[in-house]
Amino acid sequence: MSIQVHCGTTGSPKGVMITHRNLATMLSIYIRLESTNITPVLDANWNYEKEKLILFLPFYHAYGFGLINLCLLQGCTGITFKYFEPISFCKAIQDYKIHFLAVVPPVLVFLAKHPICKQYDLSSLKLLMCGAAPAGKDICEEISNKYPSIKYIQQGMMKSLQPFIRNSRSSCFAKQ
């Protein structure tokens, strides 16, 4: 059992108890959804064991905790960051040829607007999965225009339920 942070919609973060069974169920649901939502977007032969995933979201938050456990379960290489740092983040995408990024809306804003992103080759990116909060349509359109080959998935959270419980392709990006 662990207690994860859930920010919710009412301001202050709250502790949410997550049992072993809850985590196992969440990961099982995600793996099933992966075959319909992620694999078709990336590549029919896509395999986590060959992938590298940047883990910069806090592990004490349900989203970051779910991602690190997913990485362990699926056998991908996790590249951990103590915190989000723009130069290291862009350099990791470029150097490790990252295909799949799990992000939060402020990181979408960074990718869309920050001039430092132009200094790095981010062309390996194929899929952005945004969670923890919905991304606005304007920022999605900016991402779509700046990175036309990237696909997008809006991952949902339902109050204190686990991440990945609702994971659907967004119509946010016109070029899907």
mmCIF file of C-alpha atoms in Angstrom:
data_model
loop_
_atom_site.group_PDB
_atom_site.id
_atom_site.type_symbol
_atom_site.label_atom_id
_atom_site.label_comp_id
_atom_site.label_asym_id
_atom_site.label_seq_id
_atom_site.Cartn_x
_atom_site.Cartn_y
_atom_site.Cartn_z
ATOM 1 C CA MET A 1 0.000 0.000 0.000
ATOM 2 C CA SER A 2 1.141 3.560 -0.657
ATOM 3 C CA ILE A 3 -0.277 7.022 -0.343
ATOM 4 C CA GLN A 4 -0.046 9.041 -3.530
ATOM 5 C CA VAL A 5 -0.724 12.713 -4.080
ATOM 6 C CA HIS A 6 -3.790 13.711 -6.053
ATOM 7 C CA CYS A 7 -4.255 17.403 -6.756
ATOM 8 C CA GLY A 8 -7.895 17.209 -7.757
ATOM 9 C CA THR A 9 -9.831 20.292 -8.712
ATOM 10 C CA THR A 10 -10.271 21.924 -5.332
ATOM 11 C CA GLY A 11 -6.819 23.323 -4.664
ATOM 12 C CA SER A 12 -4.638 21.585 -2.110
ATOM 13 C CA PRO A 13 -3.129 18.172 -2.850
ATOM 14 C CA LYS A 14 -4.694 15.224 -1.055
ATOM 15 C CA GLY A 15 -3.331 11.840 -0.086
ATOM 16 C CA VAL A 16 -4.957 8.889 -1.840
ATOM 17 C CA MET A 17 -4.397 5.363 -0.543
ATOM 18 C CA ILE A 18 -3.376 2.959 -3.289
ATOM 19 C CA THR A 19 -3.328 -0.727 -2.523
ATOM 20 C CA HIS A 20 -1.232 -3.345 -4.271
ATOM 21 C CA ARG A 21 -4.376 -4.707 -5.916
ATOM 22 C CA ASN A 22 -5.362 -1.213 -7.071
ATOM 23 C CA LEU A 23 -1.962 -0.650 -8.681
ATOM 24 C CA ALA A 24 -1.960 -4.094 -10.317
ATOM 25 C CA THR A 25 -5.445 -3.465 -11.713
ATOM 26 C CA MET A 26 -4.457 -0.022 -13.006
ATOM 27 C CA LEU A 27 -1.428 -1.434 -14.813
ATOM 28 C CA SER A 28 -3.460 -4.324 -16.225
ATOM 29 C CA ILE A 29 -6.050 -1.885 -17.605
ATOM 30 C CA TYR A 30 -3.326 0.268 -19.106
ATOM 31 C CA ILE A 31 -1.644 -2.671 -20.823
ATOM 32 C CA ARG A 32 -4.966 -3.655 -22.411
ATOM 33 C CA LEU A 33 -5.624 -0.084 -23.545
ATOM 34 C CA GLU A 34 -2.109 0.169 -24.912
ATOM 35 C CA SER A 35 -2.928 -2.253 -27.717
ATOM 36 C CA THR A 36 -5.802 -0.052 -28.919
ATOM 37 C CA ASN A 37 -4.542 3.459 -28.155
ATOM 38 C CA ILE A 38 -0.754 3.552 -28.163
ATOM 39 C CA THR A 39 0.612 0.733 -30.314
ATOM 40 C CA PRO A 40 -1.450 1.659 -33.418
ATOM 41 C CA VAL A 41 -0.259 5.263 -33.163
ATOM 42 C CA LEU A 42 3.406 4.389 -32.822
ATOM 43 C CA ASP A 43 3.972 1.182 -34.764
ATOM 44 C CA ALA A 44 2.258 -2.195 -34.990
ATOM 45 C CA ASN A 45 5.538 -3.812 -33.895
ATOM 46 C CA TRP A 46 6.165 -1.350 -31.061
ATOM 47 C CA ASN A 47 7.703 -2.967 -28.020
ATOM 48 C CA TYR A 48 8.274 -1.354 -24.621
ATOM 49 C CA GLU A 49 11.427 -3.417 -24.105
ATOM 50 C CA LYS A 50 13.104 -1.470 -26.907
ATOM 51 C CA GLU A 51 11.835 1.908 -25.705
ATOM 52 C CA LYS A 52 13.192 4.551 -23.388
ATOM 53 C CA LEU A 53 10.814 6.566 -21.247
ATOM 54 C CA ILE A 54 11.708 9.881 -19.628
ATOM 55 C CA LEU A 55 10.493 9.805 -16.034
ATOM 56 C CA PHE A 56 10.427 13.384 -14.775
ATOM 57 C CA LEU A 57 7.027 13.518 -13.103
ATOM 58 C CA PRO A 58 7.138 13.205 -9.294
ATOM 59 C CA PHE A 59 6.961 9.579 -8.179
ATOM 60 C CA TYR A 60 4.869 10.609 -5.164
ATOM 61 C CA HIS A 61 2.105 11.653 -7.575
ATOM 62 C CA ALA A 62 -0.171 8.963 -9.015
ATOM 63 C CA TYR A 63 0.822 9.821 -12.616
ATOM 64 C CA GLY A 64 4.586 9.553 -12.002
ATOM 65 C CA PHE A 65 4.145 6.508 -9.752
ATOM 66 C CA GLY A 66 2.075 4.757 -12.421
ATOM 67 C CA LEU A 67 4.663 5.510 -15.108
ATOM 68 C CA ILE A 68 7.626 4.182 -13.155
ATOM 69 C CA ASN A 69 5.702 0.996 -12.354
ATOM 70 C CA LEU A 70 4.630 0.671 -15.981
ATOM 71 C CA CYS A 71 8.259 1.028 -17.022
ATOM 72 C CA LEU A 72 9.295 -1.717 -14.606
ATOM 73 C CA LEU A 73 6.430 -3.990 -15.648
ATOM 74 C CA GLN A 74 6.929 -3.578 -19.402
ATOM 75 C CA GLY A 75 10.716 -3.696 -19.309
ATOM 76 C CA CYS A 76 11.480 -0.357 -20.925
ATOM 77 C CA THR A 77 14.484 1.737 -19.989
ATOM 78 C CA GLY A 78 13.536 4.523 -17.614
ATOM 79 C CA ILE A 79 15.534 7.739 -17.717
ATOM 80 C CA THR A 80 14.868 9.406 -14.397
ATOM 81 C CA PHE A 81 15.070 13.106 -13.665
ATOM 82 C CA LYS A 82 15.089 14.605 -10.197
ATOM 83 C CA TYR A 83 12.891 17.390 -11.577
ATOM 84 C CA PHE A 84 11.965 18.915 -14.922
ATOM 85 C CA GLU A 85 14.874 20.895 -16.331
ATOM 86 C CA PRO A 86 14.380 22.216 -19.895
ATOM 87 C CA ILE A 87 17.871 21.709 -21.331
ATOM 88 C CA SER A 88 18.338 18.205 -19.884
ATOM 89 C CA PHE A 89 14.817 17.273 -20.990
ATOM 90 C CA CYS A 90 15.373 18.343 -24.616
ATOM 91 C CA LYS A 91 18.855 16.818 -24.672
ATOM 92 C CA ALA A 92 17.476 13.479 -23.428
ATOM 93 C CA ILE A 93 14.804 13.452 -26.155
ATOM 94 C CA GLN A 94 17.488 14.146 -28.748
ATOM 95 C CA ASP A 95 20.211 11.820 -27.420
ATOM 96 C CA TYR A 96 17.997 8.849 -26.533
ATOM 97 C CA LYS A 97 15.690 9.293 -29.549
ATOM 98 C CA ILE A 98 12.586 9.230 -27.371
ATOM 99 C CA HIS A 99 9.403 8.164 -29.209
ATOM 100 C CA PHE A 100 6.816 8.421 -26.443
ATOM 101 C CA LEU A 101 6.461 11.139 -23.806
ATOM 102 C CA ALA A 102 4.056 11.161 -20.884
ATOM 103 C CA VAL A 103 3.589 14.826 -19.979
ATOM 104 C CA VAL A 104 1.431 17.323 -18.125
ATOM 105 C CA PRO A 105 -0.070 20.485 -19.695
ATOM 106 C CA PRO A 106 2.760 22.830 -18.579
ATOM 107 C CA VAL A 107 5.234 20.633 -20.482
ATOM 108 C CA LEU A 108 3.044 20.910 -23.592
ATOM 109 C CA VAL A 109 3.231 24.700 -23.175
ATOM 110 C CA PHE A 110 7.017 24.413 -22.873
ATOM 111 C CA LEU A 111 7.272 22.270 -26.035
ATOM 112 C CA ALA A 112 5.009 24.644 -27.952
ATOM 113 C CA LYS A 113 6.424 27.989 -26.876
ATOM 114 C CA HIS A 114 9.927 27.798 -25.432
ATOM 115 C CA PRO A 115 12.638 28.866 -27.897
ATOM 116 C CA ILE A 116 15.162 26.370 -26.485
ATOM 117 C CA CYS A 117 13.202 23.519 -28.108
ATOM 118 C CA LYS A 118 14.388 24.735 -31.525
ATOM 119 C CA GLN A 119 17.997 24.075 -30.509
ATOM 120 C CA TYR A 120 17.425 20.311 -30.215
ATOM 121 C CA ASP A 121 16.350 17.573 -32.600
ATOM 122 C CA LEU A 122 12.996 16.420 -31.224
ATOM 123 C CA SER A 123 11.988 14.684 -34.465
ATOM 124 C CA SER A 124 12.075 11.216 -32.873
ATOM 125 C CA LEU A 125 8.895 12.019 -30.921
ATOM 126 C CA LYS A 126 5.885 10.114 -32.226
ATOM 127 C CA LEU A 127 3.400 10.327 -29.369
ATOM 128 C CA LEU A 128 2.577 12.684 -26.512
ATOM 129 C CA MET A 129 0.304 11.420 -23.771
ATOM 130 C CA CYS A 130 -0.923 14.256 -21.579
ATOM 131 C CA GLY A 131 -2.440 13.656 -18.173
ATOM 132 C CA ALA A 132 -3.040 15.009 -14.673
ATOM 133 C CA ALA A 133 -5.137 17.827 -16.183
ATOM 134 C CA PRO A 134 -6.715 18.509 -19.560
ATOM 135 C CA ALA A 135 -4.706 20.407 -22.129
ATOM 136 C CA GLY A 136 -6.384 23.348 -23.804
ATOM 137 C CA LYS A 137 -7.287 23.209 -27.464
ATOM 138 C CA ASP A 138 -5.081 26.220 -28.280
ATOM 139 C CA ILE A 139 -1.948 24.590 -26.895
ATOM 140 C CA CYS A 140 -2.770 21.315 -28.680
ATOM 141 C CA GLU A 141 -3.079 23.196 -31.951
ATOM 142 C CA GLU A 142 0.258 24.924 -31.346
ATOM 143 C CA ILE A 143 1.902 21.544 -30.724
ATOM 144 C CA SER A 144 0.248 20.149 -33.854
ATOM 145 C CA ASN A 145 1.531 23.025 -35.970
ATOM 146 C CA LYS A 146 5.040 22.962 -34.524
ATOM 147 C CA TYR A 147 5.375 19.148 -34.549
ATOM 148 C CA PRO A 148 3.011 17.910 -37.302
ATOM 149 C CA SER A 149 4.104 14.256 -37.126
ATOM 150 C CA ILE A 150 3.371 13.849 -33.396
ATOM 151 C CA LYS A 151 0.167 12.114 -32.314
ATOM 152 C CA TYR A 152 -1.626 12.968 -29.090
ATOM 153 C CA ILE A 153 -3.550 11.120 -26.394
ATOM 154 C CA GLN A 154 -5.379 12.904 -23.591
ATOM 155 C CA GLN A 155 -5.201 10.662 -20.552
ATOM 156 C CA GLY A 156 -7.952 11.128 -18.033
ATOM 157 C CA MET A 157 -8.166 11.107 -14.295
ATOM 158 C CA MET A 158 -11.452 10.521 -12.541
ATOM 159 C CA LYS A 159 -11.109 12.165 -9.121
ATOM 160 C CA SER A 160 -9.039 9.872 -6.933
ATOM 161 C CA LEU A 161 -9.038 6.915 -9.335
ATOM 162 C CA GLN A 162 -5.823 5.834 -10.930
ATOM 163 C CA PRO A 163 -4.262 7.268 -14.050
ATOM 164 C CA PHE A 164 -4.903 5.337 -17.245
ATOM 165 C CA ILE A 165 -8.484 4.543 -16.188
ATOM 166 C CA ARG A 166 -9.808 6.598 -19.093
ATOM 167 C CA ASN A 167 -7.382 6.870 -21.953
ATOM 168 C CA SER A 168 -8.734 7.927 -25.298
ATOM 169 C CA ARG A 169 -7.443 9.502 -28.449
ATOM 170 C CA SER A 170 -8.119 13.178 -28.510
ATOM 171 C CA SER A 171 -9.547 15.011 -31.477
ATOM 172 C CA CYS A 172 -7.428 17.900 -30.261
ATOM 173 C CA PHE A 173 -4.802 17.384 -32.946
ATOM 174 C CA ALA A 174 -6.128 17.893 -36.424
ATOM 175 C CA LYS A 175 -3.360 15.791 -37.997
ATOM 176 C CA GLN A 176 -4.098 12.425 -36.370
#
